[in-house]
Amino acid sequence: MARHRFGSTLASATAAAVSLVLVAGCSSGDDADKATTKDGKTVISMGLFGVMGYKESGLLDRYMKENPTIKIEADVAGDEQTYYTALQTHLAAGSGLKDIQGIEIGRAKELVDTQADKFMDLSKTEGIDHFLPWKLSQVTAKDGKLLGLGTDIGPMAVCYRKDLFEQAGLPTDREEVAKLWAGDWSKYVEAGRTFKQQSKNKKVSFMDASSGLFNAMIYGSEKQFYDEDGKLIYQDNPVVKDAWNLAVSASDAKLTAKLPQFQPGWDPGLANSTFASTVCPAWMLSHISEKAGPANKGKWDVAKAPKGANWGGAFLGVMDKSPVKEEAQKLVAWLTAPEQQAFIFEKLGNLPSSKTAIDLPAVQNAKSEYFSDAPIGQIFGEAAKEIPNKQVLGRKDGNIKDAFSQGLQLVDKGKSADEAWKTTDERIKKLTR
Amino acid sequence: MATSTPAAPTGGQPHPASAGPPGKGGAGGGSSRQSRRTLIHRLDLGAMPYGFIAPFFLIFGAFGLYPLLYTFWISLHRVELSTMHTREWRGLANFTDLLQDDLFWNALANTFTIGVISTVPQLLMALGLAHLLNYRLRGSVFFRVAALAPYATSIGAAALVFTMLFERDFGMVNWALGLVGVDSIDWSSEKWPAQFAISTIVIWRWTGYNALLYLASMQAIPRDLYEAAAIDGASRWQQFRTVTIPGISATIIFTIVLSTIGATQLFGEPLIFGQGPNGVSGGADNQYQTLGLLLYEEGWKNYQMGRASAIAWAMFLILILVFVLQRVIGRVTSRKS
């Protein structure tokens, strides 16, 4: 009897305990403890997004071969928005963070402003004097703390279709094409008007969407949406207003296919040749060649943009709480060293943020077979040097850029420019409130 | 564990107190050992059931109740995801702001319209489909499985395929329309076409599911009723109206409630339909932004957790309101009949 009773008491206690464990289970387990494998290797975890290329190009494997005591576990998220949301959540919770985290340029300022204490200061890392002057300043806090080392940058050019340009009686040689709009983006729109008039195929538009043009224009300036003190200036910044007006005029003249970059319809547009040109940062070339497909190989070419501008780029940061932060710091320095940046460029076309790397023959002599053997190393390398030496970032840069892109879509839909600006302005006020 | 209950007359030494209510137990007994045993026994009897049902309540408390209350607490503050520990008290300001926010009313209206144009045809089609499946026909198992197949497809896959079908320049829908001479429609950037396209995804996924629910309930209707109706000269349509529909009215109400909840939570289909920033804001003009998307935009794009929590609570209250309304209408109509 007693035994039986004890058994049932035990059963009820177990039931309660199991449920407690079930509930508590999610909070247990600390990532900081998992620093070594069974065979004594030091494990470094990385959180990356998009095509940063370290895993894809085999660089991580090479590092592990050269450093047999290190094991690298890289986790690559396809979509940056998803990646950053997870990073934010992990930062807020103080758990689940990798030793090394990628930082996209649009988020850099927000992290510098709100999360600097959670990152390791990389400013004392040896041999990091090879970067473009503005690159590291974008992730440097006011007190001089450096949150990350630079990976790639996004200098701009114009990618265009030789065959479609020829049909419309425009020049096809990349030097001459660049001359069409040298020095001023409004000449690019002018070329578009000529294209539209002379083109025999009315189904082909001159450019994909006016938002690409808008991006290229604003990112050629030191300041876009914020000033150095973090104050919103987009309403009065003439750069933004000019870019908006020119983009609107391109839209009004029906020069666009109304296909914003990376939105549905853009990829089929590339594959089916519905537009003749697109403003392209260096990292976009691999996307275009993949989506436009082998059928369009050799029809594409790259011409210099009217003005130097930078769209995109990223950094690698080390978390301060990481138990292997010295090793992680070493890895980050190695991955962003000139030779490795040049290697990634050769493999994937992500342009180095290292000045030394840009001048290496591997980059300078690089040509793209898909884009009619265009000397992309030279074109983008030169464009990189034209980028203003100061780049003021703001906390909500990424979201504000999206808001403007959507505002221009409203113009494409037939809303008046004033109305679309007003809507955009309201949205930005809301998201920065 | 009912086997432990017959242990009531403990140790063969009957004592009035041992069977009495807790509190008095052991007071009259001379042996303290005996009273401890009865105490353990009573605890055993009393606590064990709670122990067994505890997992549900603990899990519900941790993942249901606590988040609900915490969300409400957060909704009274201004707080950003990256700095959850610093909160600024706003009282009910997030809610009053919401009432003045055009985007909220826009999202509410969109949720309602998409809900209606997806739920109504969906349930009508399900009813028709169930009626057809209810006939004795060859290969009925195949048709039943086929009806359920769309439901088994993931939202993501279905939405991606439909997005391609409804693409402006090279989508199959516009191609088919072109064959009959209709100009191509810009499905994603115009309001009603976009809402219609999203509704088709919902309809496609859920029609078969509802049809099977109806079918199960139709099969419970006695065959005699149909035979009697047939003898009385009722046509198939009259049988459907006067026998089938009243017979499955409880299931119909159940599916309406389910669909209403589903429509209120509509999120994945429009998010994937738009893709990227346009998905989160439900189109460049917010033309198909639902409440779920608005919540996601505030919380996971703008990182304003206070405002996002307020929307979550607003959605919760709307669902309660719908539920109450449905009860009231149900009571009024049943009183009339």
CSV table of N, CA and C in Angstrom, one decimal, chain B residues 68-134:
chain,number,residue,atom,x,y,z
B,68,LEU,N,0.6,37.4,-23.4
B,68,LEU,CA,-0.6,38.2,-23.6
B,68,LEU,C,-0.5,39.4,-22.6
B,69,LEU,N,-0.2,39.2,-21.4
B,69,LEU,CA,-0.1,40.2,-20.4
B,69,LEU,C,1.1,41.1,-20.6
B,70,TYR,N,2.2,40.5,-21.0
B,70,TYR,CA,3.4,41.2,-21.2
B,70,TYR,C,3.2,42.1,-22.5
B,71,THR,N,2.6,41.6,-23.5
B,71,THR,CA,2.3,42.4,-24.7
B,71,THR,C,1.5,43.6,-24.3
B,72,PHE,N,0.5,43.4,-23.4
B,72,PHE,CA,-0.3,44.6,-23.0
B,72,PHE,C,0.6,45.6,-22.2
B,73,TRP,N,1.4,45.1,-21.4
B,73,TRP,CA,2.3,46.0,-20.6
B,73,TRP,C,3.2,46.8,-21.6
B,74,ILE,N,3.8,46.1,-22.6
B,74,ILE,CA,4.6,46.7,-23.6
B,74,ILE,C,3.9,47.8,-24.4
B,75,SER,N,2.6,47.4,-24.6
B,75,SER,CA,1.8,48.4,-25.5
B,75,SER,C,1.5,49.7,-24.8
B,76,LEU,N,1.8,49.8,-23.5
B,76,LEU,CA,1.7,51.0,-22.8
B,76,LEU,C,2.9,51.9,-22.8
B,77,HIS,N,3.9,51.4,-23.5
B,77,HIS,CA,5.2,52.1,-23.5
B,77,HIS,C,5.7,52.4,-24.9
B,78,ARG,N,6.7,53.3,-25.0
B,78,ARG,CA,7.4,53.5,-26.2
B,78,ARG,C,8.7,52.7,-26.0
B,79,VAL,N,8.9,51.6,-26.8
B,79,VAL,CA,10.1,50.8,-26.6
B,79,VAL,C,10.6,50.3,-28.0
B,80,GLU,N,11.9,50.3,-28.2
B,80,GLU,CA,12.4,49.8,-29.4
B,80,GLU,C,13.0,48.4,-29.2
B,81,LEU,N,13.0,47.6,-30.2
B,81,LEU,CA,13.5,46.2,-30.1
B,81,LEU,C,14.9,46.1,-29.6
B,82,SER,N,15.8,47.0,-30.1
B,82,SER,CA,17.2,46.9,-29.8
B,82,SER,C,17.5,47.4,-28.4
B,83,THR,N,16.6,48.1,-27.8
B,83,THR,CA,16.8,48.6,-26.4
B,83,THR,C,15.6,48.3,-25.6
B,84,MET,N,15.3,47.0,-25.4
B,84,MET,CA,14.0,46.6,-24.7
B,84,MET,C,14.1,47.1,-23.2
B,85,HIS,N,15.2,47.2,-22.7
B,85,HIS,CA,15.3,47.6,-21.2
B,85,HIS,C,15.0,49.0,-20.9
B,86,THR,N,15.1,49.9,-21.9
B,86,THR,CA,14.7,51.3,-21.7
B,86,THR,C,13.3,51.5,-22.3
B,87,ARG,N,12.4,51.8,-21.4
B,87,ARG,CA,11.0,52.0,-21.8
B,87,ARG,C,10.5,53.3,-21.4
B,88,GLU,N,9.7,53.9,-22.2
B,88,GLU,CA,9.2,55.2,-21.8
B,88,GLU,C,7.6,55.1,-21.7
B,89,TRP,N,7.1,55.4,-20.6
B,89,TRP,CA,5.7,55.2,-20.3
B,89,TRP,C,4.8,56.1,-21.2
B,90,ARG,N,3.9,55.5,-21.9
B,90,ARG,CA,3.0,56.3,-22.7
B,90,ARG,C,1.5,56.2,-22.4
B,91,GLY,N,1.2,55.3,-21.4
B,91,GLY,CA,-0.2,55.1,-21.0
B,91,GLY,C,-0.9,54.5,-22.2
B,92,LEU,N,-2.1,55.0,-22.5
B,92,LEU,CA,-2.9,54.5,-23.6
B,92,LEU,C,-2.6,55.2,-25.0
B,93,ALA,N,-1.5,56.0,-25.0
B,93,ALA,CA,-1.2,56.8,-26.2
B,93,ALA,C,-1.0,56.0,-27.4
B,94,ASN,N,-0.4,54.8,-27.3
B,94,ASN,CA,-0.3,54.0,-28.5
B,94,ASN,C,-1.6,53.6,-29.1
B,95,PHE,N,-2.6,53.4,-28.2
B,95,PHE,CA,-3.9,53.0,-28.7
B,95,PHE,C,-4.6,54.2,-29.3
B,96,THR,N,-4.6,55.4,-28.6
B,96,THR,CA,-5.2,56.6,-29.2
B,96,THR,C,-4.6,57.0,-30.5
B,97,ASP,N,-3.2,56.8,-30.6
B,97,ASP,CA,-2.5,57.1,-31.9
B,97,ASP,C,-3.1,56.2,-33.0
B,98,LEU,N,-3.3,54.9,-32.6
B,98,LEU,CA,-3.7,53.9,-33.5
B,98,LEU,C,-5.1,54.3,-34.1
B,99,LEU,N,-5.9,54.8,-33.3
B,99,LEU,CA,-7.3,55.2,-33.7
B,99,LEU,C,-7.2,56.4,-34.7
B,100,GLN,N,-6.1,57.2,-34.6
B,100,GLN,CA,-6.0,58.3,-35.5
B,100,GLN,C,-5.1,58.0,-36.7
B,101,ASP,N,-4.6,56.8,-36.8
B,101,ASP,CA,-3.7,56.4,-37.8
B,101,ASP,C,-4.4,55.9,-39.0
B,102,ASP,N,-4.3,56.6,-40.2
B,102,ASP,CA,-5.0,56.2,-41.4
B,102,ASP,C,-4.5,54.8,-41.8
B,103,LEU,N,-3.3,54.4,-41.5
B,103,LEU,CA,-2.8,53.1,-41.9
B,103,LEU,C,-3.5,52.0,-41.2
B,104,PHE,N,-3.9,52.3,-39.9
B,104,PHE,CA,-4.6,51.3,-39.2
B,104,PHE,C,-6.0,51.0,-39.8
B,105,TRP,N,-6.7,52.1,-40.1
B,105,TRP,CA,-8.0,51.9,-40.6
B,105,TRP,C,-7.9,51.3,-42.0
B,106,ASN,N,-6.9,51.7,-42.8
B,106,ASN,CA,-6.7,51.1,-44.1
B,106,ASN,C,-6.4,49.6,-44.0
B,107,ALA,N,-5.6,49.2,-43.0
B,107,ALA,CA,-5.3,47.8,-42.8
B,107,ALA,C,-6.5,47.1,-42.4
B,108,LEU,N,-7.3,47.7,-41.5
B,108,LEU,CA,-8.5,47.0,-41.0
B,108,LEU,C,-9.5,46.8,-42.2
B,109,ALA,N,-9.6,47.9,-43.0
B,109,ALA,CA,-10.5,47.7,-44.1
B,109,ALA,C,-10.0,46.7,-45.1
B,110,ASN,N,-8.7,46.6,-45.4
B,110,ASN,CA,-8.2,45.6,-46.2
B,110,ASN,C,-8.4,44.2,-45.7
B,111,THR,N,-8.1,44.1,-44.4
B,111,THR,CA,-8.3,42.8,-43.8
B,111,THR,C,-9.8,42.3,-44.0
B,112,PHE,N,-10.7,43.3,-43.8
B,112,PHE,CA,-12.1,43.0,-44.0
B,112,PHE,C,-12.4,42.6,-45.4
B,113,THR,N,-12.0,43.4,-46.4
B,113,THR,CA,-12.4,43.2,-47.8
B,113,THR,C,-11.7,41.9,-48.3
B,114,ILE,N,-10.4,41.7,-48.0
B,114,ILE,CA,-9.8,40.5,-48.4
B,114,ILE,C,-10.4,39.3,-47.7
B,115,GLY,N,-10.8,39.5,-46.5
B,115,GLY,CA,-11.5,38.4,-45.7
B,115,GLY,C,-12.8,38.0,-46.4
B,116,VAL,N,-13.6,39.0,-46.8
B,116,VAL,CA,-14.9,38.7,-47.4
B,116,VAL,C,-14.7,38.1,-48.7
B,117,ILE,N,-13.8,38.7,-49.6
B,117,ILE,CA,-13.7,38.1,-50.9
B,117,ILE,C,-12.9,36.8,-51.0
B,118,SER,N,-12.3,36.4,-49.8
B,118,SER,CA,-11.8,35.1,-49.9
B,118,SER,C,-12.7,34.1,-49.1
B,119,THR,N,-13.3,34.5,-48.0
B,119,THR,CA,-14.1,33.6,-47.3
B,119,THR,C,-15.4,33.2,-47.9
B,120,VAL,N,-16.1,34.2,-48.5
B,120,VAL,CA,-17.5,33.9,-49.0
B,120,VAL,C,-17.4,32.9,-50.2
B,121,PRO,N,-16.6,33.2,-51.2
B,121,PRO,CA,-16.6,32.2,-52.3
B,121,PRO,C,-16.0,30.9,-51.9
B,122,GLN,N,-15.0,31.0,-50.9
B,122,GLN,CA,-14.4,29.8,-50.5
B,122,GLN,C,-15.4,28.8,-49.8
B,123,LEU,N,-16.3,29.4,-48.9
B,123,LEU,CA,-17.2,28.5,-48.2
B,123,LEU,C,-18.3,28.0,-49.2
B,124,LEU,N,-18.7,28.9,-50.1
B,124,LEU,CA,-19.7,28.5,-51.1
B,124,LEU,C,-19.2,27.3,-52.0
B,125,MET,N,-18.0,27.5,-52.4
B,125,MET,CA,-17.4,26.5,-53.3
B,125,MET,C,-17.2,25.2,-52.5
B,126,ALA,N,-16.8,25.3,-51.2
B,126,ALA,CA,-16.6,24.1,-50.4
B,126,ALA,C,-17.9,23.4,-50.2
B,127,LEU,N,-19.0,24.1,-50.1
B,127,LEU,CA,-20.3,23.5,-49.9
B,127,LEU,C,-20.7,22.7,-51.2
B,128,GLY,N,-20.5,23.4,-52.3
B,128,GLY,CA,-20.8,22.7,-53.6
B,128,GLY,C,-19.9,21.5,-53.8
B,129,LEU,N,-18.6,21.6,-53.5
B,129,LEU,CA,-17.7,20.5,-53.6
B,129,LEU,C,-18.1,19.3,-52.7
B,130,ALA,N,-18.4,19.7,-51.5
B,130,ALA,CA,-18.8,18.6,-50.5
B,130,ALA,C,-20.1,17.9,-51.0
B,131,HIS,N,-21.0,18.7,-51.6
B,131,HIS,CA,-22.2,18.1,-52.1
B,131,HIS,C,-21.9,17.1,-53.2
B,132,LEU,N,-21.0,17.5,-54.1
B,132,LEU,CA,-20.6,16.6,-55.2
B,132,LEU,C,-19.9,15.3,-54.6
B,133,LEU,N,-19.0,15.5,-53.6
B,133,LEU,CA,-18.3,14.4,-53.1
B,133,LEU,C,-19.2,13.5,-52.3
B,134,ASN,N,-20.3,14.0,-51.9
B,134,ASN,CA,-21.3,13.2,-51.1
B,134,ASN,C,-22.0,12.2,-51.9
